[in-house]
XYZ file of C-alpha atoms in Angstrom:
287
model
C 12.759 -25.355 -1.330
C 9.699 -23.766 -2.323
C 11.628 -20.809 -4.120
C 13.373 -23.075 -5.705
C 10.816 -25.319 -7.111
C 8.865 -21.769 -7.840
C 12.252 -20.271 -10.062
C 12.306 -23.772 -11.988
C 8.646 -23.521 -13.072
C 7.835 -19.930 -13.604
C 8.618 -17.609 -16.751
C 12.153 -16.543 -16.648
C 12.113 -12.675 -17.417
C 13.873 -12.015 -20.482
C 16.426 -8.938 -21.318
C 13.326 -7.441 -23.425
C 11.306 -7.285 -20.449
C 14.117 -5.040 -18.338
C 14.834 -3.451 -21.726
C 11.821 -2.182 -22.165
C 11.588 -0.277 -18.989
C 15.052 0.924 -18.640
C 14.289 2.413 -22.810
C 10.929 4.235 -20.882
C 12.656 5.295 -17.885
C 15.525 7.158 -20.330
C 13.302 8.340 -22.868
C 10.996 10.148 -19.610
C 13.308 11.010 -17.595
C 15.101 12.668 -20.744
C 11.833 14.355 -21.801
C 11.216 15.627 -18.261
C 14.529 17.284 -18.281
C 16.255 17.754 -21.594
C 19.176 19.347 -20.276
C 20.067 16.290 -17.973
C 20.370 12.579 -18.639
C 18.627 10.141 -16.906
C 20.230 8.194 -14.166
C 20.511 4.721 -13.062
C 21.581 4.849 -10.034
C 18.829 3.582 -7.518
C 16.457 1.148 -8.191
C 13.538 -0.577 -5.883
C 11.991 -4.118 -6.193
C 9.406 -4.363 -3.549
C 7.370 -7.534 -2.616
C 11.034 -9.352 -3.828
C 9.968 -12.911 -3.247
C 13.340 -14.976 -3.841
C 15.049 -12.514 -5.236
C 15.624 -12.889 -9.294
C 13.869 -9.420 -10.424
C 16.639 -7.446 -7.699
C 19.676 -9.743 -9.629
C 18.528 -8.905 -12.745
C 18.171 -5.047 -11.909
C 21.801 -5.268 -10.308
C 23.403 -5.571 -13.908
C 21.855 -2.224 -14.279
C 21.612 -0.150 -11.179
C 24.835 0.254 -8.449
C 22.597 -0.160 -5.527
C 19.068 -2.337 -5.518
C 17.083 -1.928 -1.880
C 15.094 -5.069 -1.606
C 11.830 -5.025 0.161
C 9.262 -7.660 1.052
C 6.727 -7.830 4.127
C 8.323 -11.692 5.051
C 11.674 -11.910 6.797
C 12.282 -15.596 4.950
C 11.690 -14.169 1.655
C 14.654 -11.862 2.747
C 16.673 -14.300 3.548
C 16.277 -16.294 0.362
C 16.715 -13.147 -1.484
C 19.977 -12.678 -0.360
C 21.098 -16.323 -0.426
C 20.399 -16.062 -3.834
C 22.579 -12.671 -4.530
C 25.389 -14.294 -2.252
C 25.424 -17.831 -4.286
C 24.696 -16.741 -7.522
C 28.074 -17.536 -9.890
C 28.313 -13.986 -10.805
C 28.227 -13.161 -7.159
C 31.445 -11.035 -5.447
C 32.029 -8.820 -2.366
C 31.464 -6.028 -4.997
C 27.933 -7.041 -6.018
C 26.358 -8.346 -2.486
C 27.074 -4.858 -1.378
C 24.538 -3.555 -4.536
C 21.982 -4.450 -2.102
C 19.784 -3.442 0.830
C 16.970 -5.774 2.819
C 14.293 -3.974 4.338
C 11.326 -5.964 5.746
C 8.560 -3.057 5.147
C 5.002 -3.331 3.139
C 4.819 -1.090 -0.447
C 2.468 1.038 1.738
C 5.299 2.120 4.223
C 8.291 2.355 1.554
C 8.212 6.097 2.014
C 9.024 5.601 5.857
C 12.202 3.737 5.052
C 14.344 5.652 2.424
C 14.298 9.633 1.723
C 11.851 11.286 -0.723
C 12.883 11.796 -4.124
C 15.685 9.212 -3.851
C 14.647 6.062 -6.382
C 15.187 6.092 -10.263
C 13.169 2.898 -10.150
C 10.662 0.946 -8.437
C 9.313 -2.403 -9.833
C 6.798 -4.323 -8.560
C 6.327 -8.061 -10.288
C 3.433 -9.747 -9.570
C 2.969 -7.951 -6.179
C 0.582 -5.113 -6.707
C -2.611 -7.427 -7.044
C -2.067 -8.475 -3.217
C -2.076 -5.262 -1.287
C -5.255 -4.274 0.393
C -4.519 -0.795 -0.524
C -3.199 0.201 -3.587
C -3.922 3.870 -3.495
C -1.974 4.107 -0.271
C 1.148 2.344 -1.794
C 0.825 4.469 -5.102
C 1.236 7.460 -2.614
C 4.283 5.655 -0.586
C 6.159 5.030 -3.826
C 5.641 8.099 -5.288
C 7.436 9.630 -2.602
C 10.523 7.703 -3.117
C 10.749 7.991 -6.515
C 12.416 11.167 -8.583
C 10.227 13.767 -8.998
C 8.736 15.100 -12.369
C 9.511 11.972 -14.957
C 12.744 11.562 -13.389
C 11.867 8.430 -11.572
C 10.058 5.257 -12.855
C 7.083 3.060 -11.755
C 6.930 -0.107 -13.231
C 4.065 -2.465 -12.060
C 3.849 -6.182 -14.202
C 2.048 -9.427 -13.696
C 1.439 -12.269 -15.911
C -1.215 -15.168 -15.444
C -1.716 -19.025 -15.551
C 0.172 -20.852 -18.370
C -2.250 -21.746 -21.542
C -1.695 -24.398 -23.528
C -1.302 -23.208 -27.062
C -2.222 -26.521 -28.961
C -6.126 -26.395 -29.278
C -6.394 -30.221 -28.324
C -4.899 -29.943 -25.600
C -6.264 -26.401 -24.885
C -9.721 -27.785 -24.569
C -8.990 -30.979 -22.408
C -6.156 -29.959 -20.344
C -6.687 -26.014 -19.934
C -10.112 -26.930 -17.694
C -8.220 -29.137 -14.884
C -5.154 -26.753 -14.442
C -7.630 -24.028 -14.442
C -9.343 -26.560 -11.484
C -6.285 -26.766 -9.387
C -5.434 -22.895 -9.931
C -8.764 -21.754 -8.443
C -8.439 -23.891 -5.246
C -5.320 -21.324 -4.666
C -6.718 -18.385 -5.344
C -8.874 -15.563 -3.076
C -11.608 -12.967 -4.258
C -9.091 -9.308 -4.027
C -6.381 -10.797 -6.289
C -9.138 -12.649 -8.756
C -11.041 -9.309 -8.551
C -7.614 -7.167 -9.504
C -6.450 -8.970 -12.085
C -9.566 -9.481 -14.023
C -8.981 -5.886 -15.127
C -5.825 -6.317 -16.189
C -4.528 -3.954 -13.575
C -6.601 -1.095 -15.011
C -8.108 -0.537 -11.875
C -4.917 1.259 -10.701
C -5.648 5.111 -10.962
C -2.400 7.497 -11.283
C -3.566 10.876 -10.836
C -2.723 13.453 -13.692
C -1.083 15.824 -10.536
C 1.006 12.926 -9.306
C 1.835 11.073 -12.479
C 2.945 11.288 -16.036
C 3.840 9.536 -18.831
C 1.609 6.952 -17.545
C 1.692 3.585 -20.472
C -0.595 0.277 -20.177
C 1.007 -2.468 -22.049
C -0.834 -5.755 -22.361
C 0.069 -8.689 -24.476
C -2.288 -11.762 -25.773
C -5.369 -10.584 -23.884
C -7.401 -11.519 -26.843
C -6.666 -15.305 -26.303
C -5.450 -15.935 -22.927
C -6.651 -14.407 -19.235
C -3.959 -12.487 -16.630
C -5.585 -14.433 -13.469
C -4.798 -17.617 -12.388
C -8.538 -18.614 -12.448
C -11.907 -18.887 -14.273
C -14.820 -16.315 -13.390
C -15.357 -18.657 -10.499
C -12.992 -18.652 -8.040
C -12.661 -20.224 -4.572
C -17.065 -20.239 -3.980
C -16.788 -16.570 -5.007
C -18.000 -14.737 -8.667
C -15.180 -12.566 -9.887
C -16.099 -8.892 -10.229
C -14.564 -6.873 -12.817
C -13.291 -3.571 -10.948
C -14.090 -0.315 -12.230
C -11.406 0.573 -15.390
C -9.343 3.890 -13.953
C -7.864 4.395 -17.388
C -7.595 8.082 -18.365
C -8.333 7.542 -21.808
C -6.592 10.214 -24.354
C -4.316 11.117 -21.692
C -2.584 7.422 -21.189
C -0.705 5.560 -23.372
C -2.453 1.860 -23.769
C -0.837 -0.918 -26.379
C -2.266 -4.355 -27.061
C 0.269 -6.995 -28.296
C -0.441 -10.019 -29.708
C 2.693 -12.420 -29.420
C 2.079 -16.052 -28.650
C 5.907 -16.442 -28.416
C 5.762 -14.200 -25.517
C 7.817 -16.447 -22.344
C 6.589 -19.233 -24.409
C 7.935 -22.584 -22.740
C 7.664 -26.173 -24.103
C 6.763 -28.440 -21.122
C 6.897 -32.319 -20.341
C 4.545 -33.766 -17.870
C 7.228 -33.294 -15.308
C 7.934 -29.597 -15.682
C 3.902 -29.059 -15.671
C 3.989 -31.204 -12.303
C 6.896 -28.787 -10.832
C 4.584 -25.881 -11.613
C 1.433 -27.456 -10.267
C 3.591 -28.389 -7.080
C 4.262 -24.714 -6.732
C 0.715 -23.848 -6.416
C -0.615 -26.630 -4.442
C 2.090 -28.642 -2.752
C 0.612 -31.987 -4.047
C 0.067 -34.570 -6.190
C -0.321 -33.758 -9.976
C -3.771 -36.109 -9.716
C -5.605 -36.092 -13.594
C -3.859 -33.424 -15.546
C -0.871 -35.358 -15.625
C -2.478 -38.277 -17.385
C -4.214 -36.084 -19.635
C -0.683 -34.511 -20.335
C 0.997 -38.255 -20.774
C -1.815 -38.780 -23.056
C -1.494 -35.875 -25.590
C 1.992 -36.629 -25.745
C 1.924 -40.152 -26.213
C -0.563 -39.587 -29.172
C 1.986 -36.958 -30.527
C 5.122 -39.090 -30.516
């Protein structure tokens, strides 16, 4: 039930999201070995959750390894993959399900075996991201033939100024009570706290959308009774590509109060409370 509500309330990854990763993989793989073509054979979705990212990967890769630290998440992912309208015997055998942490991925899979490893919304939760990067580096194909993609998105932001002034603080307050410090600190730096040593990683690109008006974290500068502290940036300026994009249409959703309630229930599992009245009043005024 939780994951059903989660998928209904969270952004739907568009084709452009995956195509950007695939295009990068194709160009980086080719540049590392111009005589060979990039391969799209084996992908990993780590910290898979409900399985929607792995399902999207299966349209491009003949085999997708799905991993998570919670067996219930793997069960949910398997159900999604087998019950999806497009599922058949061929597609369901594309998936392998493994109960493991990202830090231990290399103990379950051969070295230099993966074309792509993707982490969506998971990396900020890791207690030891450096250990995870070492493990993923081992599993990826070497010399630029393997690609690691790490992504994160933040709390919904009201784009209309009047709604933003009145309703955003209410939504922020709900989200803050569902947060904790390690993740708060990590996303405050927009994942720039992750270090990719030059001797191990090549062609590192960091893309950030809407940093000028939105924040990546689900919480404000105070969360859970502690002050959010921004970690040291590990960006190797001049050696890594950093791209800033302003696009207010990115993953935009036009919500009514019912859809906003659905999102908040995914955070809190409780009642909507005050923010519902605020949203209804604003919508009442506008038509």
